[in-house]
Amino acid sequence: MGAVPFVLPRRKRQRSACPLSTNTRSVASRFPRNGRRRWTVARGEGRKSWQPRARKECAMTDSLLWEDVNEGDELPVLEYPITVKNLVMGVVGTRDFMPYHHDSAYTQSIGSRDQFVNTMFNQALFGRFVTDWCGPDADFRATTLNMIGQVCPGDTAILEGRVASKRREGDDYLVELELNSRNHLGSACISTATMALPSREGGGVKPRLELAKPQIELDPGFPDFAREWLGKESEPRYGAYPVSEVQIMYWADMVEDSNPLYEDTEYARDSRHAGIIAPPMALITWTMDRPGRSGVNPEAPDVGQPERGPWPPRSGPPTAAARFDPPGATATVATISEQAYGKPLRPGDRVSASTELVNCSGLKQTRLGPGYFTTVLNNYYNQDGELVGTNLFTLLRYTAQEG
């Protein structure tokens, strides 16, 4: 007897009065809260056409299956206008209170065009872009993000993507995606995503429960002054707040991500995760410090009032490994983030992170000024000591040019 085809589970609710036709496959993606919508992909018409359908009319279920994805497939383009309100929502959604993302005067004073969206905002937007395409039955295994330019208020972020490859790896049916975000000036950031998709042969995606740290090859120009910092892992630092449904929804709101695993209790309870989960790319958010302690200078975190110290006052100095400062470095810009994801985080989890310097380039001349590209490894743990994610973060630590 042949194998029984895998069928994705449907939500436990009354059958829809308008079942999907045989030439239309629904993608569980676009159904914003309050007047929710969802998209369907009309097949057999040469080109994909995206049509909103009321969520109340058609139950959300189907996602892409691995067998139906081919190398070279293109993701539907997403255009996302950026406003000052978006940046405010980004500050709230990511808990990133660095002045680059809300203070135009300061950001322009150090040579940037204007205040700009942060790394996590870009990760969130790519996350929405991907799950809009594949649906919520897929899991993120890893992502990379390479910051090339800056996206500022008045810009429109235009996201494009394609399937680079597909493969099987253990129990996973994987798809590698190449993604790009551009504005009127050109490419602003490029990304990759490794996605585990459900399969007719293998069934539903199995959540990953274990994760190993990455292995790093040192830069040939690794400077001598950085060697004393190499591999010195910090003590774990805990986020100011636990994972919460409120913060998860702030994250989703900032990029209009309607993934039901993040906000639909009924859907999430019936899913493979058996409850609401946090967006995987939000790792950094869960260990951000309190707003009154966040700033370029941790001892004077408010650039608008430099005589004001951190609040609440610190009980000790910032973590040494996290404060590695190359000679002459006065400013920081994130360039590359490489994340891997283990056990999903859930509301109520308390996240801690340890940090260590794992790489440093020689002195480079950049358009922002001379500086060093440093790479730190952040290891993220839940309250049970389980490694739930890693983030290799490459930063440009440079000497800001005046004017």
Coordinates of C-alpha atoms in Angstrom, one line a residue, residues 79-397:
E79 CA 6.6 47.5 -0.7
Y80 CA 6.6 49.0 2.8
P81 CA 6.6 52.9 3.2
I82 CA 8.7 54.1 6.1
T83 CA 7.4 57.0 8.2
V84 CA 8.5 58.6 11.5
K85 CA 5.7 56.6 13.1
N86 CA 7.2 53.4 11.8
L87 CA 10.5 54.3 13.6
V88 CA 8.6 55.0 16.8
M89 CA 6.8 51.7 16.5
G90 CA 10.2 50.1 15.8
V91 CA 11.7 51.6 19.0
V92 CA 8.7 50.1 20.9
G93 CA 8.6 46.8 19.1
T94 CA 12.4 46.1 19.4
R95 CA 13.0 48.0 22.7
D96 CA 16.0 49.6 21.0
F97 CA 16.5 53.1 22.4
M98 CA 19.8 54.0 20.7
P99 CA 19.6 57.5 19.3
Y100 CA 20.3 56.5 15.7
H101 CA 16.7 55.3 15.5
H102 CA 14.8 58.2 17.0
D103 CA 17.0 61.3 17.0
S104 CA 17.5 63.0 13.6
A105 CA 19.8 65.7 14.9
Y106 CA 22.2 63.3 16.6
T107 CA 22.2 60.8 13.7
Q108 CA 23.0 63.5 11.2
S109 CA 25.7 64.9 13.4
I110 CA 27.7 61.7 13.1
G111 CA 27.4 61.6 9.3
S112 CA 24.2 59.6 8.6
R113 CA 21.4 60.8 6.3
D114 CA 18.8 60.7 9.0
Q115 CA 17.4 58.5 11.8
F116 CA 17.0 55.0 10.4
V117 CA 15.3 51.7 11.1
N118 CA 17.4 49.3 13.1
T119 CA 18.6 45.8 12.4
M120 CA 15.7 44.1 14.2
F121 CA 13.2 46.1 12.2
N122 CA 14.8 44.8 9.0
Q123 CA 14.8 41.3 10.4
A124 CA 11.1 41.6 11.3
L125 CA 10.2 42.9 7.9
F126 CA 12.1 40.1 6.1
G127 CA 10.4 37.7 8.5
R128 CA 6.9 39.0 7.5
F129 CA 7.9 38.9 3.9
V130 CA 8.9 35.2 4.1
T131 CA 5.9 34.0 6.0
D132 CA 3.6 36.0 3.8
W133 CA 4.9 33.7 1.0
C134 CA 5.2 30.3 2.7
G135 CA 2.6 30.5 5.4
P136 CA 2.8 29.8 9.2
D137 CA 3.4 26.0 8.9
A138 CA 7.1 26.6 8.1
D139 CA 9.8 27.3 10.8
F140 CA 12.8 29.6 10.6
R141 CA 16.1 27.7 11.1
A142 CA 18.5 30.5 10.5
T143 CA 18.8 33.9 9.0
T144 CA 21.5 36.4 8.0
L145 CA 21.2 40.1 7.5
N146 CA 23.9 42.3 5.9
M147 CA 23.3 46.0 6.3
I148 CA 24.5 48.0 3.3
G149 CA 22.6 51.3 3.5
Q150 CA 20.1 52.9 5.7
V151 CA 16.3 53.2 5.4
C152 CA 15.0 56.5 6.7
P153 CA 11.6 58.2 7.0
G154 CA 10.2 59.1 3.6
D155 CA 11.8 56.0 2.0
T156 CA 9.9 53.0 0.7
A157 CA 11.5 49.6 1.5
I158 CA 11.0 47.3 -1.5
L159 CA 11.5 43.6 -0.6
E160 CA 12.3 41.0 -3.3
G161 CA 13.4 37.4 -2.9
R162 CA 14.0 34.1 -4.7
V163 CA 14.4 30.4 -3.8
A164 CA 18.2 29.8 -4.1
S165 CA 18.1 26.0 -3.3
K166 CA 16.3 23.2 -1.5
R167 CA 17.5 20.2 0.3
R168 CA 16.8 17.6 2.9
E169 CA 18.8 17.6 6.2
G170 CA 17.9 15.0 8.8
D171 CA 14.2 15.4 9.5
D172 CA 14.1 18.8 7.9
Y173 CA 12.9 19.7 4.4
L174 CA 14.8 22.9 3.9
V175 CA 14.6 25.8 1.5
E176 CA 17.2 28.5 1.2
L177 CA 16.0 32.0 0.3
E178 CA 18.0 35.0 -1.0
L179 CA 16.3 38.3 -0.1
N180 CA 16.9 41.9 -0.7
S181 CA 15.5 45.2 0.6
R182 CA 16.1 48.4 -1.4
N183 CA 15.0 52.0 -1.5
H184 CA 15.5 54.8 -4.0
L185 CA 19.2 54.9 -3.4
G186 CA 19.7 51.2 -4.1
S187 CA 20.1 48.1 -1.9
A188 CA 19.8 48.8 1.8
C189 CA 20.2 45.3 3.1
I190 CA 20.4 41.7 1.9
S191 CA 19.3 38.7 3.8
T192 CA 19.1 34.9 3.6
A193 CA 16.6 32.6 5.4
T194 CA 16.8 28.9 5.9
M195 CA 13.2 27.6 6.2
A196 CA 11.9 24.2 7.2
L197 CA 8.8 23.5 5.2
P198 CA 6.1 20.9 5.7
S199 CA 6.3 18.0 3.2
R200 CA 4.0 15.4 1.7
E201 CA 6.6 12.8 2.4
G202 CA 7.9 13.9 5.8
G203 CA 4.7 15.5 7.3
G204 CA 4.6 18.6 9.4
V205 CA 7.7 20.6 10.5
K206 CA 9.2 19.2 13.7
P207 CA 10.2 22.1 16.1
R208 CA 13.9 22.2 16.8
L209 CA 14.7 21.6 20.4
E210 CA 18.5 21.6 20.5
L211 CA 21.1 24.0 19.1
A212 CA 24.9 24.1 19.0
K213 CA 27.2 27.2 19.0
P214 CA 28.8 28.1 15.6
Q215 CA 32.5 27.6 14.8
I216 CA 34.4 30.8 13.8
E217 CA 37.5 31.3 11.6
L218 CA 39.6 34.2 12.7
D219 CA 40.2 37.2 10.4
P220 CA 43.8 37.1 9.0
G221 CA 44.2 40.7 10.1
F222 CA 43.1 40.0 13.7
P223 CA 44.9 42.8 15.7
D224 CA 47.0 42.1 18.7
F225 CA 45.2 44.5 20.9
A226 CA 42.0 42.4 20.6
R227 CA 43.6 39.1 21.6
E228 CA 43.1 39.6 25.3
W229 CA 39.4 39.9 24.7
L230 CA 39.1 36.8 22.4
G231 CA 36.8 34.1 23.8
K232 CA 36.2 35.9 27.1
E233 CA 32.6 35.0 27.7
S234 CA 30.6 37.4 29.8
E235 CA 28.5 36.5 32.7
P236 CA 24.9 36.0 31.6
R237 CA 22.8 39.1 31.5
Y238 CA 19.0 39.0 31.8
G239 CA 16.5 41.0 29.8
A240 CA 14.7 43.7 31.7
Y241 CA 11.4 42.1 31.0
P242 CA 10.1 38.6 30.3
V243 CA 8.8 37.5 26.9
S244 CA 5.2 38.6 26.7
E245 CA 2.2 38.6 24.3
V246 CA 2.2 42.4 24.5
Q247 CA 5.8 42.7 23.3
I248 CA 5.2 40.0 20.6
M249 CA 2.3 42.0 19.3
Y250 CA 4.3 45.3 19.4
W251 CA 6.9 43.5 17.2
A252 CA 4.2 42.2 14.8
D253 CA 2.5 45.6 14.7
M254 CA 5.6 47.5 13.6
V255 CA 5.8 45.6 10.3
E256 CA 2.1 44.5 10.0
D257 CA 3.0 40.8 10.4
S258 CA -0.2 38.8 10.8
N259 CA 1.4 35.4 11.4
P260 CA -1.2 33.7 13.6
L261 CA 1.5 31.9 15.7
Y262 CA 2.3 35.4 17.2
E263 CA -1.2 36.6 18.1
D264 CA -4.0 34.1 17.5
T265 CA -4.4 32.1 20.6
E266 CA -6.8 29.6 19.1
Y267 CA -4.7 28.9 16.0
A268 CA -1.4 28.7 18.0
R269 CA -2.9 26.3 20.5
D270 CA -3.9 23.9 17.8
S271 CA -0.6 24.2 15.9
R272 CA 2.6 22.1 16.2
H273 CA 3.8 24.6 18.8
A274 CA 0.7 24.2 21.1
G275 CA 0.7 27.9 21.9
I276 CA 1.8 31.4 21.1
I277 CA 5.5 31.7 20.2
A278 CA 7.8 34.7 19.8
P279 CA 9.1 35.7 16.4
P280 CA 12.5 33.9 16.1
M281 CA 14.2 37.0 14.9
A282 CA 13.3 38.9 18.1
L283 CA 16.1 37.2 20.0
I284 CA 17.9 40.5 20.7
T285 CA 14.7 42.2 21.9
W286 CA 14.4 39.9 24.9
T287 CA 17.8 41.0 26.4
M288 CA 17.5 44.7 25.8
D289 CA 18.2 46.9 28.8
R290 CA 15.7 49.3 30.3
P291 CA 15.2 52.5 28.3
G292 CA 16.9 54.7 30.9
R293 CA 20.1 52.7 30.6
S294 CA 20.3 52.4 26.8
G295 CA 22.6 54.7 24.9
V296 CA 25.8 55.2 23.0
N297 CA 27.5 55.9 26.3
P298 CA 26.0 53.6 29.0
E299 CA 27.1 56.0 31.7
A300 CA 25.4 59.0 29.9
P301 CA 22.7 57.2 27.9
D302 CA 20.7 60.3 26.9
V303 CA 22.5 62.3 24.2
G304 CA 20.0 65.2 24.7
Q305 CA 21.0 65.4 28.3
P306 CA 24.6 64.0 28.7
E307 CA 24.9 65.1 32.3
R308 CA 22.1 62.7 33.2
G309 CA 23.2 59.2 34.3
P310 CA 21.5 55.9 33.7
W311 CA 18.2 55.1 35.4
P312 CA 17.8 53.0 37.4
P313 CA 21.4 53.4 38.5
R314 CA 23.6 50.5 37.8
S315 CA 24.9 48.3 40.5
G316 CA 28.2 47.7 38.6
P317 CA 29.9 48.5 35.3
P318 CA 28.6 47.2 32.0
T319 CA 29.6 43.7 31.0
A320 CA 33.3 43.8 29.9
A321 CA 33.0 41.5 26.9
A322 CA 30.1 43.6 25.6
R323 CA 32.1 46.8 25.9
F324 CA 35.1 45.9 23.9
D325 CA 36.2 49.2 22.3
P326 CA 38.8 49.3 19.5
P327 CA 41.2 52.2 19.7
G328 CA 39.6 55.5 18.5
A329 CA 36.1 54.0 18.1
T330 CA 33.5 56.6 18.9
A331 CA 30.4 55.2 17.0
T332 CA 28.9 51.9 16.1
V333 CA 26.9 50.7 13.1
A334 CA 25.5 47.1 12.8
T335 CA 26.5 45.5 9.5
I336 CA 25.9 41.7 9.6
S337 CA 23.7 39.6 11.8
E338 CA 23.8 35.8 11.5
Q339 CA 21.2 34.0 13.7
A340 CA 20.3 30.4 14.4
Y341 CA 17.2 29.3 16.2
G342 CA 16.5 26.5 18.6
K343 CA 13.6 25.9 20.9
P344 CA 10.9 28.5 20.4
L345 CA 10.4 31.2 23.0
R346 CA 7.0 31.7 24.6
P347 CA 5.3 34.3 26.8
G348 CA 6.6 34.0 30.3
D349 CA 10.1 32.9 29.3
R350 CA 13.0 34.8 30.9
V351 CA 15.9 35.1 28.5
S352 CA 19.6 35.6 29.3
A353 CA 22.5 36.1 27.0
S354 CA 26.3 35.7 27.3
T355 CA 28.6 37.7 25.0
E356 CA 32.1 37.1 23.7
L357 CA 34.3 38.6 21.2
V358 CA 35.0 36.0 18.5
N359 CA 36.6 38.1 15.6
C360 CA 38.0 41.5 14.7
S361 CA 39.4 42.9 11.4
G362 CA 42.4 45.0 10.9
L363 CA 41.8 48.8 10.5
K364 CA 39.6 49.6 7.6
Q365 CA 38.8 52.9 5.8
T366 CA 35.0 53.2 5.4
R367 CA 32.8 56.0 4.1
L368 CA 31.9 56.7 7.7
G369 CA 35.5 56.9 8.9
P370 CA 38.3 54.6 9.9
G371 CA 37.3 51.6 12.0
Y372 CA 37.3 47.9 12.8
F373 CA 34.7 45.3 12.0
T374 CA 34.2 43.3 15.2
T375 CA 32.1 40.2 15.6
V376 CA 30.6 39.2 18.9
L377 CA 28.7 35.9 19.6
N378 CA 25.6 36.3 21.7
N379 CA 24.3 33.0 23.2
Y380 CA 20.6 33.1 24.3
Y381 CA 19.3 30.9 27.0
N382 CA 15.8 30.4 28.5
Q383 CA 15.1 30.1 32.2
D384 CA 15.9 26.4 32.1
G385 CA 19.4 27.0 30.7
E386 CA 18.6 25.7 27.2
L387 CA 20.4 27.4 24.3
V388 CA 17.5 28.8 22.3
G389 CA 19.4 30.9 19.8
T390 CA 22.7 32.3 18.7
N391 CA 23.5 35.6 17.1
L392 CA 26.8 36.4 15.4
F393 CA 26.8 40.2 15.2
T394 CA 29.4 42.1 13.1
L395 CA 29.6 45.7 14.0
L396 CA 31.6 48.6 12.4
R397 CA 33.3 50.3 15.3

